[in-house]
Coordinates of C-alpha atoms in Angstrom, one line a residue:
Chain A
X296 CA 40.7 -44.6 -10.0
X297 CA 38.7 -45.6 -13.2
X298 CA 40.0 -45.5 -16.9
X299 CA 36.9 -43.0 -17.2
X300 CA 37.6 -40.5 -14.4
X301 CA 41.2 -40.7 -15.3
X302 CA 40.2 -39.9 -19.0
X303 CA 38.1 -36.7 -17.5
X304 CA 34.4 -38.8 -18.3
X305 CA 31.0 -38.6 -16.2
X306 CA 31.3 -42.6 -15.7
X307 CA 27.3 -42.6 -15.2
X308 CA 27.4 -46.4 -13.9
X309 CA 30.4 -47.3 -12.6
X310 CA 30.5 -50.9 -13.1
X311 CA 30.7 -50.2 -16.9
X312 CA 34.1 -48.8 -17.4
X313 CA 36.4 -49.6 -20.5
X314 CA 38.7 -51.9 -20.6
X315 CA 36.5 -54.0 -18.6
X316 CA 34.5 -57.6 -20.2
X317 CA 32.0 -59.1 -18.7
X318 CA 31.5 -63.2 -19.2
X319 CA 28.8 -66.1 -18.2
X320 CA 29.9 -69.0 -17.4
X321 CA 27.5 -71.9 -17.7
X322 CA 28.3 -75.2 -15.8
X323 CA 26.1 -78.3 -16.9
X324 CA 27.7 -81.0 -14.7
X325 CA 26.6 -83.5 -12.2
X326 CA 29.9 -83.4 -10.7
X327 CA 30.2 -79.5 -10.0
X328 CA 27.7 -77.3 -9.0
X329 CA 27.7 -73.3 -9.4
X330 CA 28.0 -72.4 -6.1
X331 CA 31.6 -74.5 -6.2
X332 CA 32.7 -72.6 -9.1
X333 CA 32.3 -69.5 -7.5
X334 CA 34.4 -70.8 -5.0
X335 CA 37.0 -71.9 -6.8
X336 CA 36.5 -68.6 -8.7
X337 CA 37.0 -66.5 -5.6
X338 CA 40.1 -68.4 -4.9
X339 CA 41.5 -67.4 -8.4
X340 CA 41.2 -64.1 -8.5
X341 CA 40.3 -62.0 -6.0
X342 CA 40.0 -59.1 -8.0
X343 CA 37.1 -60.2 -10.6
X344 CA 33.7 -59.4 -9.8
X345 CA 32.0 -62.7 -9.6
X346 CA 28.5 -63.0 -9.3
X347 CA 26.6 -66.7 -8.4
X348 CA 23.7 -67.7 -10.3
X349 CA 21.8 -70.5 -11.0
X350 CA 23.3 -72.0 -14.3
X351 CA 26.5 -70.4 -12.9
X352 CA 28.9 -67.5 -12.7
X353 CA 28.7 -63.8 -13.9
X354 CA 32.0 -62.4 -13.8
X355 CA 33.3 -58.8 -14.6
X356 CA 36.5 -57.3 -14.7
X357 CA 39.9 -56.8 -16.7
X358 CA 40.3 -58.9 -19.8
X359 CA 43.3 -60.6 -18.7
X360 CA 42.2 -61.3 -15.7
X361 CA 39.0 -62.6 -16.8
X362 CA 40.9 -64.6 -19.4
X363 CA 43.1 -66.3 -16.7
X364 CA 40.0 -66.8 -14.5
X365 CA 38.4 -68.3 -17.5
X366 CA 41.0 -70.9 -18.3
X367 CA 41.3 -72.2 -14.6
X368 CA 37.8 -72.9 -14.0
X369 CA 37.7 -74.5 -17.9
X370 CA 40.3 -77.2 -16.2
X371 CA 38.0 -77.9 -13.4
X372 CA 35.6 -80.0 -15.9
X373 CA 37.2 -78.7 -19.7
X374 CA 34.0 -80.6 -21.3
X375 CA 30.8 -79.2 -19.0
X376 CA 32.1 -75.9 -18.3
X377 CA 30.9 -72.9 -21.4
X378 CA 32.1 -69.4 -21.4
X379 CA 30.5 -66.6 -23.7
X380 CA 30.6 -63.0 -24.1
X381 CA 28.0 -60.5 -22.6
X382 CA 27.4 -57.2 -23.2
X383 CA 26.4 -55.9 -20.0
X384 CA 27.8 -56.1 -16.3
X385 CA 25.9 -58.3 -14.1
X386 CA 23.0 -56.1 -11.9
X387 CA 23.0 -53.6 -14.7
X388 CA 20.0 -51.9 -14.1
X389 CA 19.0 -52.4 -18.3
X390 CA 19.1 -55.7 -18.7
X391 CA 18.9 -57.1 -15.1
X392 CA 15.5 -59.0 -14.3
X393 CA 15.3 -57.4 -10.6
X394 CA 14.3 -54.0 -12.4
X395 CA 12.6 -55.2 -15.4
X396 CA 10.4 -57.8 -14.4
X397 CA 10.1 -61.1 -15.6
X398 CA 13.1 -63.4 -17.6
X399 CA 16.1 -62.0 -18.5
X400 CA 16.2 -60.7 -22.2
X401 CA 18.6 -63.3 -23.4
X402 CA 17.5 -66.1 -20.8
X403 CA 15.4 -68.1 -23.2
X404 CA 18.4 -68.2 -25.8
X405 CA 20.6 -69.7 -23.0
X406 CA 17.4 -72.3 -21.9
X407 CA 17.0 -73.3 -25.7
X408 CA 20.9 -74.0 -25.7
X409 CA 21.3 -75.3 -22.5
X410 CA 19.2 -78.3 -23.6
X411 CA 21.8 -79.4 -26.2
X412 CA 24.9 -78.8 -24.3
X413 CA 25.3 -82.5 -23.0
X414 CA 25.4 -83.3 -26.8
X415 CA 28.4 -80.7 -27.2
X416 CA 30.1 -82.3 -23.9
X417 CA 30.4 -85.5 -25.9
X418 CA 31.7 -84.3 -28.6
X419 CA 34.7 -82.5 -26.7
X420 CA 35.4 -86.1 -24.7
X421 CA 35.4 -88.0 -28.0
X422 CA 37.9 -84.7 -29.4
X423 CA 39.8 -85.6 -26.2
X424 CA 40.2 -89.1 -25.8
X425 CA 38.7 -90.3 -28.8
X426 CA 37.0 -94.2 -28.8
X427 CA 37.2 -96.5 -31.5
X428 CA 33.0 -96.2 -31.2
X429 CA 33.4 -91.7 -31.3
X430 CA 35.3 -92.3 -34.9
X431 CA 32.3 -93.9 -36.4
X432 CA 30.1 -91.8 -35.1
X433 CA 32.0 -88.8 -36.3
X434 CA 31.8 -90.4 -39.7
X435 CA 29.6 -88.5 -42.4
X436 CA 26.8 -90.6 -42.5
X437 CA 25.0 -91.2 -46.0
X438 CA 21.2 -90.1 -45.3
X439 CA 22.9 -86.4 -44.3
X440 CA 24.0 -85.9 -48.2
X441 CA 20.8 -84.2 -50.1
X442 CA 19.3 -86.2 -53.2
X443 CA 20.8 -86.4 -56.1
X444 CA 18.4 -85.9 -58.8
X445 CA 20.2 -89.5 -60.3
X446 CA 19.5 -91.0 -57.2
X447 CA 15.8 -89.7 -57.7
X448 CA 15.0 -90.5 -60.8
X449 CA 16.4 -93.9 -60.2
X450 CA 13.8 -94.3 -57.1
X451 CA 11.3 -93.2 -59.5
X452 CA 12.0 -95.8 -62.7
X453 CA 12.0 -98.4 -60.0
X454 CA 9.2 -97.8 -58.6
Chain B
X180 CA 43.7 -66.0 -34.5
X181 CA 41.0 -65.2 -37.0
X182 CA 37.4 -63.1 -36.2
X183 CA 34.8 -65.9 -36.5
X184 CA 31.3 -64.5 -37.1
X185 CA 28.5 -66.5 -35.5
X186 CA 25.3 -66.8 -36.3
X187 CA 23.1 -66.8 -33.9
X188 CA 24.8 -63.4 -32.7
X189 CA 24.2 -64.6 -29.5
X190 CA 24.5 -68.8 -29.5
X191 CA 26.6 -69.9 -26.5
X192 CA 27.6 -73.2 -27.8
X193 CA 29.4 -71.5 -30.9
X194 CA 30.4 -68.4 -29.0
X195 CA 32.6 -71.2 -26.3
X196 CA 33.2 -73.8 -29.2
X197 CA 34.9 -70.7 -31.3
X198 CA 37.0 -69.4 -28.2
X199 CA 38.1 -72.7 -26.9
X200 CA 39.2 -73.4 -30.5
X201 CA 41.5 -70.3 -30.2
X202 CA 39.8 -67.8 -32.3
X203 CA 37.5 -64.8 -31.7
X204 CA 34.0 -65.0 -31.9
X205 CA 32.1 -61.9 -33.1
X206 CA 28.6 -61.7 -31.9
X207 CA 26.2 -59.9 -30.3
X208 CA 27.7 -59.4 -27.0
X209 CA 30.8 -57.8 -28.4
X210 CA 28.7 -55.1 -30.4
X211 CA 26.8 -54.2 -27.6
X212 CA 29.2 -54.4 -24.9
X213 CA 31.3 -51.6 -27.1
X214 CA 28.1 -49.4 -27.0
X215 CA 27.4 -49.4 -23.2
X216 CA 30.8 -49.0 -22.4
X217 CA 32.3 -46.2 -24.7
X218 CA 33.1 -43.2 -22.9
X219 CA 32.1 -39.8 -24.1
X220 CA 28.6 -41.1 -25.4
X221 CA 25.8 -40.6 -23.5
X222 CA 22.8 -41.4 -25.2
X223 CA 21.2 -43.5 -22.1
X224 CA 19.8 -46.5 -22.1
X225 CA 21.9 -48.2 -24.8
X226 CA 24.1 -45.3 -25.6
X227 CA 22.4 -45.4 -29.7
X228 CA 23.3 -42.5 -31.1
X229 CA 21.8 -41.0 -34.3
X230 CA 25.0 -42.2 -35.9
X231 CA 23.7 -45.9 -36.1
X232 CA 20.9 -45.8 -38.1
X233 CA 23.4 -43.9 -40.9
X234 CA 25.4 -47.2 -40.5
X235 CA 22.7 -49.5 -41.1
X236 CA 21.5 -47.5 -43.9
X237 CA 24.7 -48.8 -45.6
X238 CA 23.1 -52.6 -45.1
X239 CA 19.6 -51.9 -45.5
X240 CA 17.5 -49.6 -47.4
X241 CA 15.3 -46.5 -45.3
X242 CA 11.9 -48.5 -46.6
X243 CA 13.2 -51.9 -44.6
X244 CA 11.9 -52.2 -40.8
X245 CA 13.9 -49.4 -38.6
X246 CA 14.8 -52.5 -36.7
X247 CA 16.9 -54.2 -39.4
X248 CA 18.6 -51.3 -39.9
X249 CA 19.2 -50.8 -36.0
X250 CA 20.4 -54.4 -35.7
X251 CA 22.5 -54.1 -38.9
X252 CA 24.3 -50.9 -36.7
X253 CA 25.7 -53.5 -34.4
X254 CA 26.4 -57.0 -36.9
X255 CA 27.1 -55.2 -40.8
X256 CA 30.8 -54.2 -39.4
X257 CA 31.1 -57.1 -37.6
X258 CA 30.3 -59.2 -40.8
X259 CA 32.4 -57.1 -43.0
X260 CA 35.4 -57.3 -39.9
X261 CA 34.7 -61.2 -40.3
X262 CA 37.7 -63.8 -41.8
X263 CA 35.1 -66.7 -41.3
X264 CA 31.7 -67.3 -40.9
X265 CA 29.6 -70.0 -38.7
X266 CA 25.7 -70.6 -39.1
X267 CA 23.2 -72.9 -37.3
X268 CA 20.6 -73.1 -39.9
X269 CA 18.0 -74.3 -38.0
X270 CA 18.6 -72.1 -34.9
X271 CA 15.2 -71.8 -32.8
X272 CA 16.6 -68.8 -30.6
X273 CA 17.0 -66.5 -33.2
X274 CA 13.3 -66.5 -33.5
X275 CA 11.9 -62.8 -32.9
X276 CA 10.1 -60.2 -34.7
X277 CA 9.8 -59.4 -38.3
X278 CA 12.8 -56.9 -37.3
X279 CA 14.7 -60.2 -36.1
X280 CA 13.7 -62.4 -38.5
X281 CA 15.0 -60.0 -42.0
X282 CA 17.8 -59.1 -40.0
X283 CA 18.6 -62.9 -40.1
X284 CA 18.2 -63.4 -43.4
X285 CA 19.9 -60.5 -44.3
X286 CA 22.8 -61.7 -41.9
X287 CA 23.3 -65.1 -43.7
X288 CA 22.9 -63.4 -46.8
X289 CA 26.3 -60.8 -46.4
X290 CA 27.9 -63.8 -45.2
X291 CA 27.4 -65.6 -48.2
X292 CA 27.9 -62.7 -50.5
X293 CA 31.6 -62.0 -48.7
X294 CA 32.7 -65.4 -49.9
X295 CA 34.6 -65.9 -46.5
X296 CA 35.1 -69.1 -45.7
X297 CA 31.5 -70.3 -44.2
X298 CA 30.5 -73.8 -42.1
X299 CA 27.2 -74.1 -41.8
X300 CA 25.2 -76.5 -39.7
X301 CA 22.3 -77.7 -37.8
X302 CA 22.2 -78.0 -34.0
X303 CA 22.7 -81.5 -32.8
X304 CA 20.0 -84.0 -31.5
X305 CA 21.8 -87.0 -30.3
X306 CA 25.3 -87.8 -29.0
X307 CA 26.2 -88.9 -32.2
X308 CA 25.3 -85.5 -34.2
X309 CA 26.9 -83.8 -30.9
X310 CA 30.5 -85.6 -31.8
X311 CA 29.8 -84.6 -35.7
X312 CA 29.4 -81.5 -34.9
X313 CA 31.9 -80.7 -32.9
X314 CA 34.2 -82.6 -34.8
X315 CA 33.1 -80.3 -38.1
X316 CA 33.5 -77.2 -36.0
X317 CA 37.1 -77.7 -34.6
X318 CA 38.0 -79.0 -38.8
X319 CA 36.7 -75.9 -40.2
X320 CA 38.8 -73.7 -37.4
X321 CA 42.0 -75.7 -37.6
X322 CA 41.7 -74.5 -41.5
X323 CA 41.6 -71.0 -40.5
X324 CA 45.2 -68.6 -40.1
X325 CA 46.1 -69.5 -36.3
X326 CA 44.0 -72.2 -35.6
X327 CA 45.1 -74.8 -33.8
X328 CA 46.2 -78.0 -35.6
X329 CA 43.2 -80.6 -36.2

């Protein structure tokens, strides 16, 4: 029985109870797919609501069993595997793109992002087993500090 | 583990880099998810109730957009609930309407003014600026109470 019926509520959708969280999961790998997560994700726990999608999993349920799903997959690939929160369950009715029509509110966010997630992977291998070539390029480099109006007025008296 | 704020509310790379750092990131999702899913309030679709405009009144004056003061609701106690702060300056997804945009401004400028310990950034472009800025991120975190040693 629901936290909500238990508590004496009108639970008006049922997939939204409290206690319950709701993550994406967003694989950008050549070496795992989606539709192998969700496996894997199945075999983890059984008692998550996992949906498939095409950047990867939606999955609903109980914090700490989310949380535990959430770390397992993370070890299948730690550096192309993100997690974030959502709001909403998956196939809720307000956000879901079956009933509205069109993208997903949210979806072009993720596209934008998903573009510059290879760049994050290699940041996380170079965090992980860093190269003597990762150092330097995690070195400050010069051209990111702003002007100095010294520096400027010395460009200027050259020039 | 400290309450990271993120700005974009909604970025997924800071949202997983903030988490896997072993912090919480406060964002969009969070605020949201508690609307749809507290029981007792049924104010359908999004469960606003006339409560939240009072609370982004406190952020925003009544002559401001009624959207900045709707999206203040869900981020002003997230900001003031903050220990640190993380902002993507040049973050293309928070584009949106004029409600979206002040919000944003009016986001970065609470953060600044709460003197909490702040990163701020710009997405990266290249491997190199991917390593930097991940690099920068874990730093800043491994400097906050609980984070995990750099």
């Amino acid at each position: 029985m629901s936290e909500a019926v238990v508590a004496g509520q009108r639970s008006v959708r049922p997939s939204v109870q409290p206690g319950t969280v709701a993550k994406y999961v967003f694989v950008d790998s050549p070496e795992l797919t989606a539709a192998d997560l969700a496996l894997r994700a199945y075999e983890i726990a059984p008692a998550v609501q996992i949906k498939e999608t095409c950047f990867g999993l939606v999955i609903t349920g109980l914090e700490a069993e989310v949380d535990r799903l959430v770390i397992e997959l993370r070890n299948l690939d730690p550096d192309r595997i993100f997690v974030k929160d959502r709001g909403f369950p998956p196939g809720d009715e307000r956000r879901c793109r079956a009933n509205l029509g069109g993208a997903r509110p949210g979806f072009y966010g993720h596209e934008n992002e998903m573009k510059l997630v290879r760049y994050i992977s290699s940041g996380l291998r170079a965090l992980r087993d860093p190269k003597k070539a990762d150092l330097l390029r995690a070195k400050p480099k010069k051209q990111d500090e702003p002007l100095s109006p010294e520096r400027l007025q010395e460009i200027i008296e050259e020039s | 583990m400290a309450k990271v704020f993120i700005y974009p509310g909604t970025s997924l790379i800071l949202s997983d880099l903030v988490a896997r750092f072993g912090h919480r990131p406060l964002g969009a999702a969070l605020a949201v998810r508690e609307k749809v899913q507290t029981p007792g309030l049924d104010s359908p679709p999004l469960q606003i109730t006339p409560e939240d405009p009072k609370k982004g009144l406190r952020y925003a004056a009544v002559e401001v957009p009624s959207g900045v003061r709707g999206r203040m609701a869900l981020y002003g106690p997230q900001i003031e609930e903050a220990d640190a702060g993380i902002i993507v300056r040049d973050a293309d997804l928070a584009f949106g309407c004029m409600g979206c945009a002040r919000t944003n401004e009016l986001v970065r400028f609470l953060l600044h003014r709460r003197e909490i310990p702040l990163l701020e950034l710009t997405y990266p472009r290249s491997d190199e600026e991917g390593v930097r800025f991940v690099a920068a991120i874990k730093e800043f975190l491994a400097g906050l109470a609980g984070g995990e040693t750099a």
